[in-house]
C-alpha positions as a LaTeX table, in Angstrom:
\begin{tabular}{lrrr}
\hline
Residue & $x$ (\AA) & $y$ (\AA) & $z$ (\AA) \\
\hline
Met1 & 12.45 & $-0.76$ & $-84.26$ \\
Gly2 & 16.10 & $-1.04$ & $-83.83$ \\
Gly3 & 18.38 & $-3.63$ & $-85.35$ \\
Tyr4 & 17.96 & $-7.46$ & $-84.89$ \\
Ala5 & 19.52 & $-7.39$ & $-81.43$ \\
Glu6 & 16.61 & $-5.15$ & $-80.21$ \\
Val7 & 13.86 & $-7.29$ & $-81.87$ \\
Asp8 & 15.56 & $-10.36$ & $-80.16$ \\
Val9 & 15.15 & $-8.67$ & $-76.66$ \\
Leu10 & 11.46 & $-8.08$ & $-77.39$ \\
Lys11 & 11.07 & $-11.69$ & $-78.53$ \\
Glu12 & 12.88 & $-12.89$ & $-75.32$ \\
Leu13 & 10.75 & $-10.76$ & $-73.18$ \\
Thr14 & 7.44 & $-11.96$ & $-74.58$ \\
Glu15 & 8.40 & $-15.58$ & $-74.51$ \\
Ala16 & 9.56 & $-15.39$ & $-70.85$ \\
Arg17 & 7.08 & $-16.67$ & $-68.37$ \\
Gly18 & 5.86 & $-14.24$ & $-65.75$ \\
Val19 & 2.40 & $-14.16$ & $-64.40$ \\
Pro20 & 1.68 & $-11.88$ & $-61.37$ \\
Gly21 & 3.80 & $-12.79$ & $-58.37$ \\
Tyr22 & 5.99 & $-15.08$ & $-60.51$ \\
Glu23 & 7.97 & $-12.55$ & $-62.57$ \\
Asp24 & 11.48 & $-13.88$ & $-62.00$ \\
Glu25 & 12.29 & $-14.83$ & $-65.60$ \\
Val26 & 11.31 & $-11.47$ & $-66.86$ \\
Arg27 & 13.20 & $-9.70$ & $-64.04$ \\
Arg28 & 16.43 & $-11.55$ & $-64.93$ \\
Ile29 & 16.18 & $-10.21$ & $-68.55$ \\
Met30 & 15.46 & $-6.66$ & $-67.26$ \\
Ser31 & 18.40 & $-6.83$ & $-64.84$ \\
Arg32 & 20.72 & $-8.04$ & $-67.60$ \\
Glu33 & 19.71 & $-5.36$ & $-70.08$ \\
Leu34 & 19.68 & $-2.55$ & $-67.43$ \\
Lys35 & 23.24 & $-3.55$ & $-66.48$ \\
Lys36 & 24.35 & $-3.56$ & $-70.15$ \\
Asn37 & 23.37 & 0.10 & $-70.23$ \\
Gly38 & 25.47 & 0.82 & $-67.25$ \\
Thr39 & 22.70 & 2.06 & $-65.00$ \\
His40 & 22.40 & 2.03 & $-61.22$ \\
Ile41 & 19.97 & $-0.69$ & $-60.34$ \\
Ile42 & 17.04 & 0.14 & $-58.00$ \\
Thr43 & 14.49 & $-2.44$ & $-56.71$ \\
Asp44 & 11.63 & $-2.41$ & $-54.23$ \\
Gly45 & 10.55 & $-5.06$ & $-51.83$ \\
Met46 & 7.91 & $-6.30$ & $-54.27$ \\
Gly47 & 10.34 & $-7.26$ & $-57.03$ \\
Ser48 & 10.02 & $-4.19$ & $-59.32$ \\
Ile49 & 13.37 & $-3.24$ & $-61.02$ \\
Phe50 & 14.74 & $-0.04$ & $-62.54$ \\
Gly51 & 17.89 & 1.38 & $-63.94$ \\
Glu52 & 18.89 & 5.02 & $-62.99$ \\
Lys53 & 20.76 & 7.18 & $-65.55$ \\
Lys54 & 21.87 & 10.58 & $-64.31$ \\
Gly55 & 21.96 & 13.42 & $-66.88$ \\
Glu56 & 22.18 & 17.10 & $-65.92$ \\
Glu57 & 20.63 & 18.24 & $-62.57$ \\
Gly58 & 16.89 & 18.15 & $-62.89$ \\
Pro59 & 13.66 & 16.28 & $-62.22$ \\
Arg60 & 13.55 & 12.49 & $-61.77$ \\
Ile61 & 11.55 & 10.95 & $-64.55$ \\
Leu62 & 10.09 & 7.50 & $-64.27$ \\
Leu63 & 9.45 & 5.30 & $-67.30$ \\
Ala64 & 7.78 & 2.01 & $-66.24$ \\
Gly65 & 6.32 & $-1.00$ & $-68.03$ \\
His66 & 5.19 & $-3.97$ & $-65.92$ \\
Met67 & 6.62 & $-7.36$ & $-65.97$ \\
Asp68 & 3.58 & $-9.50$ & $-65.30$ \\
Glu69 & 1.23 & $-11.03$ & $-67.86$ \\
Val70 & $-2.23$ & $-12.55$ & $-67.31$ \\
Gly71 & $-2.18$ & $-16.25$ & $-66.37$ \\
Phe72 & $-3.44$ & $-18.72$ & $-63.83$ \\
Met73 & $-2.57$ & $-20.51$ & $-60.59$ \\
Val74 & $-3.22$ & $-24.22$ & $-59.81$ \\
Thr75 & $-5.82$ & $-24.27$ & $-56.96$ \\
Arg76 & $-6.98$ & $-27.88$ & $-56.87$ \\
Ile77 & $-5.75$ & $-31.34$ & $-58.26$ \\
Asp78 & $-8.73$ & $-33.63$ & $-59.02$ \\
Lys79 & $-8.43$ & $-37.33$ & $-58.34$ \\
Ser80 & $-8.61$ & $-37.91$ & $-62.07$ \\
Gly81 & $-5.32$ & $-36.03$ & $-62.50$ \\
Val82 & $-6.68$ & $-32.76$ & $-64.00$ \\
Leu83 & $-5.72$ & $-29.37$ & $-62.56$ \\
Tyr84 & $-8.35$ & $-26.74$ & $-61.55$ \\
Phe85 & $-7.18$ & $-23.12$ & $-61.64$ \\
Ser86 & $-8.00$ & $-19.49$ & $-60.81$ \\
Pro87 & $-7.18$ & $-16.55$ & $-63.02$ \\
Leu88 & $-4.31$ & $-14.15$ & $-62.25$ \\
Gly89 & $-5.60$ & $-10.98$ & $-64.12$ \\
Gly90 & $-8.72$ & $-10.44$ & $-66.10$ \\
Trp91 & $-9.72$ & $-13.20$ & $-68.52$ \\
Trp92 & $-12.91$ & $-13.60$ & $-70.81$ \\
Asp93 & $-13.85$ & $-17.18$ & $-70.37$ \\
Gln94 & $-14.58$ & $-17.63$ & $-74.13$ \\
Val95 & $-10.92$ & $-17.34$ & $-75.06$ \\
Leu96 & $-9.68$ & $-20.29$ & $-72.97$ \\
Leu97 & $-10.86$ & $-23.63$ & $-74.21$ \\
Ser98 & $-8.31$ & $-25.89$ & $-75.98$ \\
Gln99 & $-5.46$ & $-23.44$ & $-75.46$ \\
Arg100 & $-1.99$ & $-24.82$ & $-74.46$ \\
Val101 & $-0.42$ & $-23.59$ & $-71.32$ \\
Thr102 & 2.73 & $-24.24$ & $-69.32$ \\
Val103 & 2.44 & $-25.41$ & $-65.73$ \\
Met104 & 5.68 & $-24.37$ & $-63.83$ \\
Thr105 & 6.91 & $-26.22$ & $-60.88$ \\
Glu106 & 10.01 & $-25.71$ & $-58.80$ \\
Lys107 & 12.06 & $-28.21$ & $-60.92$ \\
Arg108 & 10.53 & $-28.41$ & $-64.28$ \\
Ser109 & 7.59 & $-27.31$ & $-66.51$ \\
Phe110 & 4.74 & $-29.29$ & $-67.96$ \\
Thr111 & 2.60 & $-28.53$ & $-71.12$ \\
Gly112 & $-1.14$ & $-28.78$ & $-70.60$ \\
Val113 & $-4.26$ & $-28.00$ & $-72.47$ \\
Ile114 & $-7.42$ & $-26.23$ & $-71.05$ \\
Gly115 & $-10.29$ & $-28.69$ & $-71.32$ \\
Ser116 & $-13.95$ & $-28.97$ & $-70.33$ \\
Lys117 & $-16.91$ & $-31.33$ & $-70.65$ \\
Pro118 & $-17.00$ & $-32.44$ & $-74.42$ \\
Pro119 & $-19.42$ & $-30.28$ & $-76.44$ \\
His120 & $-21.14$ & $-33.42$ & $-77.62$ \\
Ile121 & $-22.67$ & $-34.09$ & $-74.29$ \\
Leu122 & $-23.52$ & $-30.58$ & $-73.37$ \\
Thr123 & $-27.23$ & $-29.67$ & $-73.10$ \\
Leu124 & $-28.77$ & $-27.20$ & $-75.49$ \\
Glu125 & $-28.96$ & $-24.66$ & $-72.66$ \\
Glu126 & $-25.14$ & $-25.21$ & $-71.92$ \\
Lys127 & $-24.32$ & $-24.82$ & $-75.55$ \\
Ser128 & $-25.95$ & $-21.46$ & $-75.78$ \\
Lys129 & $-23.79$ & $-19.98$ & $-72.99$ \\
Val130 & $-20.12$ & $-19.13$ & $-72.62$ \\
Tyr131 & $-18.66$ & $-22.10$ & $-70.73$ \\
Pro132 & $-17.58$ & $-20.92$ & $-67.30$ \\
Met133 & $-13.97$ & $-20.92$ & $-66.27$ \\
Arg134 & $-14.79$ & $-22.43$ & $-62.87$ \\
Glu135 & $-15.76$ & $-25.72$ & $-64.67$ \\
Met136 & $-12.65$ & $-25.82$ & $-66.88$ \\
Phe137 & $-9.58$ & $-27.66$ & $-66.02$ \\
Ile138 & $-5.97$ & $-28.22$ & $-67.23$ \\
Asp139 & $-5.04$ & $-31.72$ & $-68.60$ \\
Val140 & $-1.33$ & $-32.47$ & $-68.36$ \\
Gly141 & $-1.71$ & $-36.10$ & $-69.48$ \\
Ala142 & $-1.64$ & $-37.55$ & $-66.01$ \\
Lys143 & $-3.52$ & $-40.77$ & $-65.25$ \\
Asp144 & $-4.53$ & $-39.72$ & $-61.72$ \\
Lys145 & $-3.81$ & $-37.47$ & $-58.71$ \\
Glu146 & $-0.87$ & $-39.60$ & $-57.51$ \\
Gln147 & 0.95 & $-39.16$ & $-60.86$ \\
Val148 & 0.52 & $-35.51$ & $-60.80$ \\
Lys149 & 2.05 & $-35.37$ & $-57.26$ \\
Lys150 & 4.94 & $-37.61$ & $-58.38$ \\
Trp151 & 5.67 & $-35.11$ & $-61.15$ \\
Gly152 & 5.97 & $-32.43$ & $-58.54$ \\
Ile153 & 2.83 & $-30.32$ & $-59.51$ \\
Gln154 & 1.17 & $-28.80$ & $-56.56$ \\
Val155 & $-1.48$ & $-26.13$ & $-55.58$ \\
Gly156 & 0.07 & $-22.70$ & $-55.99$ \\
Asp157 & 2.11 & $-23.44$ & $-59.15$ \\
Pro158 & 1.86 & $-20.78$ & $-61.83$ \\
Val159 & 0.24 & $-21.43$ & $-65.24$ \\
Val160 & 1.36 & $-19.48$ & $-68.29$ \\
Pro161 & $-0.09$ & $-19.19$ & $-71.80$ \\
Ile162 & 1.84 & $-20.58$ & $-74.73$ \\
Cys163 & 2.32 & $-18.49$ & $-77.93$ \\
Pro164 & 5.78 & $-18.17$ & $-79.77$ \\
Phe165 & 6.87 & $-14.77$ & $-81.16$ \\
Glu166 & 6.35 & $-14.16$ & $-84.79$ \\
Ile167 & 6.63 & $-11.27$ & $-87.27$ \\
Met168 & 3.77 & $-11.51$ & $-89.72$ \\
Pro169 & 4.10 & $-11.36$ & $-93.55$ \\
Asp170 & 3.60 & $-7.72$ & $-93.82$ \\
His171 & 6.87 & $-7.38$ & $-91.90$ \\
Asp172 & 5.16 & $-4.97$ & $-89.49$ \\
Thr173 & 2.77 & $-6.87$ & $-87.36$ \\
Ile174 & 4.26 & $-8.59$ & $-84.29$ \\
Leu175 & 2.33 & $-11.57$ & $-82.95$ \\
Ala176 & 3.25 & $-12.84$ & $-79.41$ \\
Lys177 & 1.86 & $-13.57$ & $-76.00$ \\
Ala178 & 2.34 & $-11.06$ & $-73.21$ \\
Leu179 & 2.78 & $-7.96$ & $-75.29$ \\
Asp180 & 0.72 & $-6.55$ & $-72.38$ \\
Asn181 & 3.07 & $-5.64$ & $-71.08$ \\
Arg182 & 6.49 & $-6.95$ & $-72.08$ \\
Leu183 & 6.09 & $-4.22$ & $-74.76$ \\
Gly184 & 6.30 & $-1.64$ & $-71.89$ \\
Cys185 & 9.42 & $-3.35$ & $-70.54$ \\
Tyr186 & 10.94 & $-3.16$ & $-74.06$ \\
Leu187 & 10.18 & 0.48 & $-74.37$ \\
Ala188 & 11.80 & 1.36 & $-71.07$ \\
Leu189 & 14.95 & $-0.59$ & $-72.10$ \\
Glu190 & 15.09 & 0.86 & $-75.67$ \\
Val191 & 14.62 & 4.51 & $-74.55$ \\
Leu192 & 17.35 & 3.99 & $-71.95$ \\
Arg193 & 19.66 & 2.41 & $-74.59$ \\
Arg194 & 19.11 & 5.25 & $-77.07$ \\
Ile195 & 19.60 & 7.98 & $-74.67$ \\
Lys196 & 22.66 & 6.51 & $-73.10$ \\
Glu197 & 25.15 & 8.68 & $-75.08$ \\
Glu198 & 22.95 & 11.89 & $-75.05$ \\
Thr199 & 22.66 & 14.63 & $-72.51$ \\
His200 & 19.38 & 15.16 & $-70.93$ \\
Pro201 & 18.34 & 17.67 & $-68.24$ \\
Asn202 & 17.11 & 15.24 & $-65.68$ \\
Thr203 & 17.64 & 11.74 & $-64.12$ \\
Leu204 & 15.92 & 8.98 & $-66.10$ \\
Ile205 & 14.61 & 5.91 & $-64.16$ \\
Ala206 & 13.55 & 3.19 & $-66.56$ \\
Gly207 & 12.25 & $-0.29$ & $-65.83$ \\
Ala208 & 9.15 & $-2.24$ & $-64.86$ \\
Thr209 & 6.92 & $-2.97$ & $-61.91$ \\
Val210 & 5.33 & $-6.26$ & $-60.74$ \\
Gln211 & 1.64 & $-7.44$ & $-60.24$ \\
Glu212 & $-0.03$ & $-4.76$ & $-62.37$ \\
Glu213 & $-2.63$ & $-7.23$ & $-63.63$ \\
Val214 & $-3.92$ & $-8.00$ & $-60.16$ \\
Gly215 & $-4.36$ & $-4.36$ & $-58.88$ \\
Leu216 & $-1.45$ & $-2.13$ & $-59.61$ \\
Arg217 & 0.47 & $-3.52$ & $-56.65$ \\
Gly218 & 4.05 & $-2.95$ & $-57.75$ \\
Ala219 & 3.14 & 0.55 & $-58.83$ \\
Thr220 & 2.03 & 1.31 & $-55.16$ \\
Thr221 & 5.48 & 0.47 & $-53.70$ \\
Ala222 & 7.92 & 1.32 & $-56.57$ \\
Pro223 & 7.63 & 5.15 & $-56.25$ \\
Tyr224 & 8.96 & 4.89 & $-52.82$ \\
Ala225 & 12.02 & 3.23 & $-54.03$ \\
Val226 & 12.71 & 5.54 & $-57.06$ \\
Glu227 & 11.35 & 8.86 & $-55.77$ \\
Pro228 & 10.00 & 10.26 & $-59.16$ \\
Asp229 & 8.92 & 13.78 & $-59.71$ \\
Ile230 & 7.09 & 12.92 & $-62.89$ \\
Ala231 & 6.02 & 9.45 & $-64.35$ \\
Ile232 & 5.11 & 7.83 & $-67.68$ \\
Ala233 & 3.45 & 4.47 & $-67.54$ \\
Leu234 & 4.35 & 2.44 & $-70.60$ \\
Asp235 & 1.53 & 0.08 & $-71.62$ \\
Val236 & $-0.68$ & $-1.10$ & $-74.48$ \\
Gly237 & $-4.11$ & 0.04 & $-75.24$ \\
Ile238 & $-7.08$ & $-1.52$ & $-77.12$ \\
Ala239 & $-6.88$ & $-1.59$ & $-80.88$ \\
Gln240 & $-10.43$ & $-1.13$ & $-82.18$ \\
Asp241 & $-9.65$ & $-1.68$ & $-85.99$ \\
Gly242 & $-11.39$ & $-5.07$ & $-86.51$ \\
Pro243 & $-14.63$ & $-5.62$ & $-88.41$ \\
Gly244 & $-17.59$ & $-4.03$ & $-86.75$ \\
Ser245 & $-15.68$ & $-1.55$ & $-84.65$ \\
Gly246 & $-17.27$ & 1.34 & $-86.75$ \\
Asn247 & $-15.41$ & 4.41 & $-85.58$ \\
Pro248 & $-12.52$ & 5.37 & $-87.97$ \\
Asp249 & $-10.82$ & 7.38 & $-85.29$ \\
Ser250 & $-10.52$ & 4.56 & $-82.85$ \\
Pro251 & $-7.06$ & 3.34 & $-81.96$ \\
Arg252 & $-5.55$ & 1.05 & $-84.62$ \\
Leu253 & $-2.31$ & $-0.69$ & $-85.39$ \\
Gly254 & $-0.06$ & 1.45 & $-87.46$ \\
Gly255 & $-1.65$ & 4.72 & $-86.38$ \\
Gly256 & 1.16 & 5.85 & $-84.15$ \\
Pro257 & 1.83 & 5.95 & $-80.34$ \\
Leu258 & $-1.25$ & 5.78 & $-78.11$ \\
Ile259 & $-1.71$ & 8.64 & $-75.63$ \\
Thr260 & $-4.25$ & 7.87 & $-72.86$ \\
Phe261 & $-6.53$ & 10.88 & $-72.07$ \\
Leu262 & $-8.85$ & 8.95 & $-69.86$ \\
Asp263 & $-9.21$ & 5.58 & $-68.15$ \\
Ala264 & $-10.80$ & 4.05 & $-65.07$ \\
Thr265 & $-7.86$ & 4.97 & $-62.75$ \\
Met266 & $-6.54$ & 8.28 & $-63.93$ \\
Ile267 & $-7.15$ & 11.59 & $-65.73$ \\
Pro268 & $-3.54$ & 12.62 & $-66.78$ \\
Asn269 & $-2.19$ & 16.07 & $-65.75$ \\
Val270 & $-3.45$ & 18.23 & $-68.60$ \\
Arg271 & $-0.29$ & 20.36 & $-68.94$ \\
Phe272 & 1.90 & 17.12 & $-69.20$ \\
Arg273 & $-0.60$ & 15.83 & $-71.70$ \\
Asn274 & $-0.39$ & 18.99 & $-73.81$ \\
Leu275 & 3.46 & 18.84 & $-73.70$ \\
Val276 & 3.39 & 15.22 & $-74.99$ \\
Met277 & 1.11 & 16.15 & $-77.91$ \\
Glu278 & 3.19 & 19.30 & $-78.68$ \\
Thr279 & 6.38 & 17.24 & $-78.72$ \\
Ala280 & 4.84 & 14.71 & $-81.17$ \\
Asp281 & 3.63 & 17.50 & $-83.42$ \\
Glu282 & 7.12 & 19.19 & $-83.28$ \\
His283 & 8.86 & 15.97 & $-84.36$ \\
Gln284 & 6.20 & 14.93 & $-86.84$ \\
Ile285 & 5.38 & 11.76 & $-84.97$ \\
Pro286 & 1.76 & 10.60 & $-85.56$ \\
Val287 & $-0.13$ & 9.87 & $-82.38$ \\
Gln288 & $-3.49$ & 8.42 & $-81.37$ \\
Val289 & $-5.77$ & 9.25 & $-78.45$ \\
Asp290 & $-7.31$ & 6.70 & $-76.04$ \\
Thr291 & $-10.36$ & 7.34 & $-73.91$ \\
Met292 & $-11.69$ & 4.30 & $-72.28$ \\
Met293 & $-13.14$ & 3.59 & $-68.97$ \\
Gly294 & $-12.78$ & $-0.23$ & $-69.13$ \\
Gly295 & $-9.33$ & $-0.55$ & $-67.52$ \\
Gly296 & $-6.39$ & 1.23 & $-65.94$ \\
Thr297 & $-2.58$ & 1.13 & $-65.69$ \\
Asp298 & 0.23 & 1.73 & $-63.20$ \\
Ala299 & $-0.20$ & 5.43 & $-63.73$ \\
Gly300 & $-3.36$ & 5.18 & $-61.53$ \\
Lys301 & $-1.03$ & 4.68 & $-58.58$ \\
Phe302 & 1.95 & 6.67 & $-59.78$ \\
His303 & $-0.02$ & 9.98 & $-59.88$ \\
Leu304 & $-1.14$ & 9.51 & $-56.25$ \\
Phe305 & 2.41 & 9.09 & $-54.87$ \\
Arg306 & 2.78 & 11.30 & $-51.84$ \\
Lys307 & 1.44 & 14.81 & $-52.68$ \\
Gly308 & 0.75 & 13.71 & $-56.32$ \\
Ile309 & 3.00 & 13.62 & $-59.35$ \\
Pro310 & 2.17 & 14.49 & $-62.98$ \\
Ser311 & 1.58 & 11.20 & $-64.82$ \\
Ile312 & 0.52 & 9.85 & $-68.23$ \\
Val313 & 0.17 & 6.63 & $-70.05$ \\
Ile314 & 1.99 & 6.24 & $-73.40$ \\
Gly315 & 2.17 & 3.08 & $-75.46$ \\
Thr316 & 0.79 & 1.37 & $-78.54$ \\
Ala317 & $-2.45$ & $-0.03$ & $-79.69$ \\
Ala318 & $-2.71$ & $-3.85$ & $-79.44$ \\
Arg319 & $-5.14$ & $-6.54$ & $-80.59$ \\
Tyr320 & $-6.37$ & $-9.54$ & $-78.61$ \\
Ile321 & $-4.78$ & $-8.61$ & $-75.23$ \\
His322 & $-5.77$ & $-10.67$ & $-72.10$ \\
Ser323 & $-5.75$ & $-13.75$ & $-74.15$ \\
His324 & $-3.10$ & $-16.20$ & $-75.25$ \\
Val325 & $-1.98$ & $-14.05$ & $-78.26$ \\
Ser326 & $-1.62$ & $-10.37$ & $-79.02$ \\
Met327 & $-0.49$ & $-8.17$ & $-81.90$ \\
Val328 & 1.19 & $-4.79$ & $-82.24$ \\
Ser329 & 2.85 & $-2.72$ & $-85.04$ \\
Lys330 & 6.63 & $-2.41$ & $-85.35$ \\
Gln331 & 6.11 & 0.97 & $-86.83$ \\
Asp332 & 4.08 & 2.08 & $-83.77$ \\
Val333 & 6.76 & 0.76 & $-81.38$ \\
Glu334 & 9.49 & 2.62 & $-83.17$ \\
Asn335 & 7.51 & 5.88 & $-83.13$ \\
Thr336 & 6.73 & 5.40 & $-79.44$ \\
Val337 & 10.45 & 5.09 & $-78.67$ \\
Lys338 & 11.19 & 8.22 & $-80.64$ \\
Leu339 & 8.42 & 10.21 & $-78.88$ \\
Leu340 & 9.65 & 9.05 & $-75.44$ \\
Val341 & 13.23 & 9.93 & $-76.19$ \\
Glu342 & 12.16 & 13.50 & $-77.28$ \\
Ile343 & 10.02 & 13.90 & $-74.18$ \\
Val344 & 12.90 & 12.92 & $-71.85$ \\
Lys345 & 15.22 & 15.26 & $-73.61$ \\
Lys346 & 12.75 & 18.19 & $-72.98$ \\
Leu347 & 11.80 & 17.64 & $-69.41$ \\
Asn348 & 13.85 & 20.08 & $-67.31$ \\
Asp349 & 13.17 & 21.89 & $-64.05$ \\
Arg350 & 11.34 & 24.75 & $-65.75$ \\
Gln351 & 9.06 & 22.32 & $-67.73$ \\
Leu352 & 8.30 & 20.41 & $-64.66$ \\
Glu353 & 7.38 & 23.55 & $-62.61$ \\
Ala354 & 5.14 & 24.66 & $-65.36$ \\
Ile355 & 3.48 & 21.25 & $-65.57$ \\
Arg356 & 2.75 & 20.90 & $-61.83$ \\
Ser357 & 2.00 & 24.46 & $-60.93$ \\
Tyr358 & $-1.63$ & 25.13 & $-59.86$ \\
Gln359 & $-1.11$ & 28.73 & $-58.96$ \\
Asp360 & $-3.08$ & 31.42 & $-60.85$ \\
\hline
\end{tabular}
């Protein structure tokens, strides 16, 4: 990664609070950093934000992370003063209990803990199962429902996981919340920063969408605002390097940028995919391949824009996503930025025509 200033930006992005539909804190950081790079700001009606940097005449390239992280919304306040909640994005119930969260109101924020019936009074049958989210609650230390209301907490308030940013003792592993997908936001900003003084045969549009975790919603509207000819979704993939994973070729931290060949929402344009792999080989950047049908990214909507645009997903492997905490490799992040910069410098009109031509 770059110098301390760039690490600080990633730290600020991950510690910002922005669940789907409530991305304001993240958007303010994105806006500030995009303006620092002197770009023309483009937004859509959903809240997605991008900076446009014109190079030489050529195709419009979209680099897009997404601002939202998985979280919750308050859906009921119990007479006892605890808060019941619904998930915003995909959660595995087992990772929730006893975790700290922030309940955000219009005027202030409250720390809470996710609780449940104590294990000491669970039946043997209940103990043998994953405790269901619908029976969990958030305890903010209130005595009753009236106290909760006096504090200003109400149904509809967003709830955000708590996990401070930290670089681990190996000086490479980053631990933080919301690396899915503040890392994609960071990648977009960093590529834009590094290419600011360089010539490139295209127009670069770099930024982030909203509400990816609840159905790729910002990715549905954003292309109408930025009019891309080709798109790269910047996101994390699943690291499978823990005990019991088995396959030595599975994505891992430190193995290089992760190129998605298949997911539940898209098969990338093969010519574009090949160009990415050739560029990595040309610049001796190690890469990994991801083929997983268990999820999707904003590229699932980008590639269906109007008559269809070539799209691909590039990012890094990450551990423990869709929980309160996640991990990525600084080395992977740096190599991903390098790869993206080289791809942008290569994509001209001729390359685009070769990528999207289906003529014999």
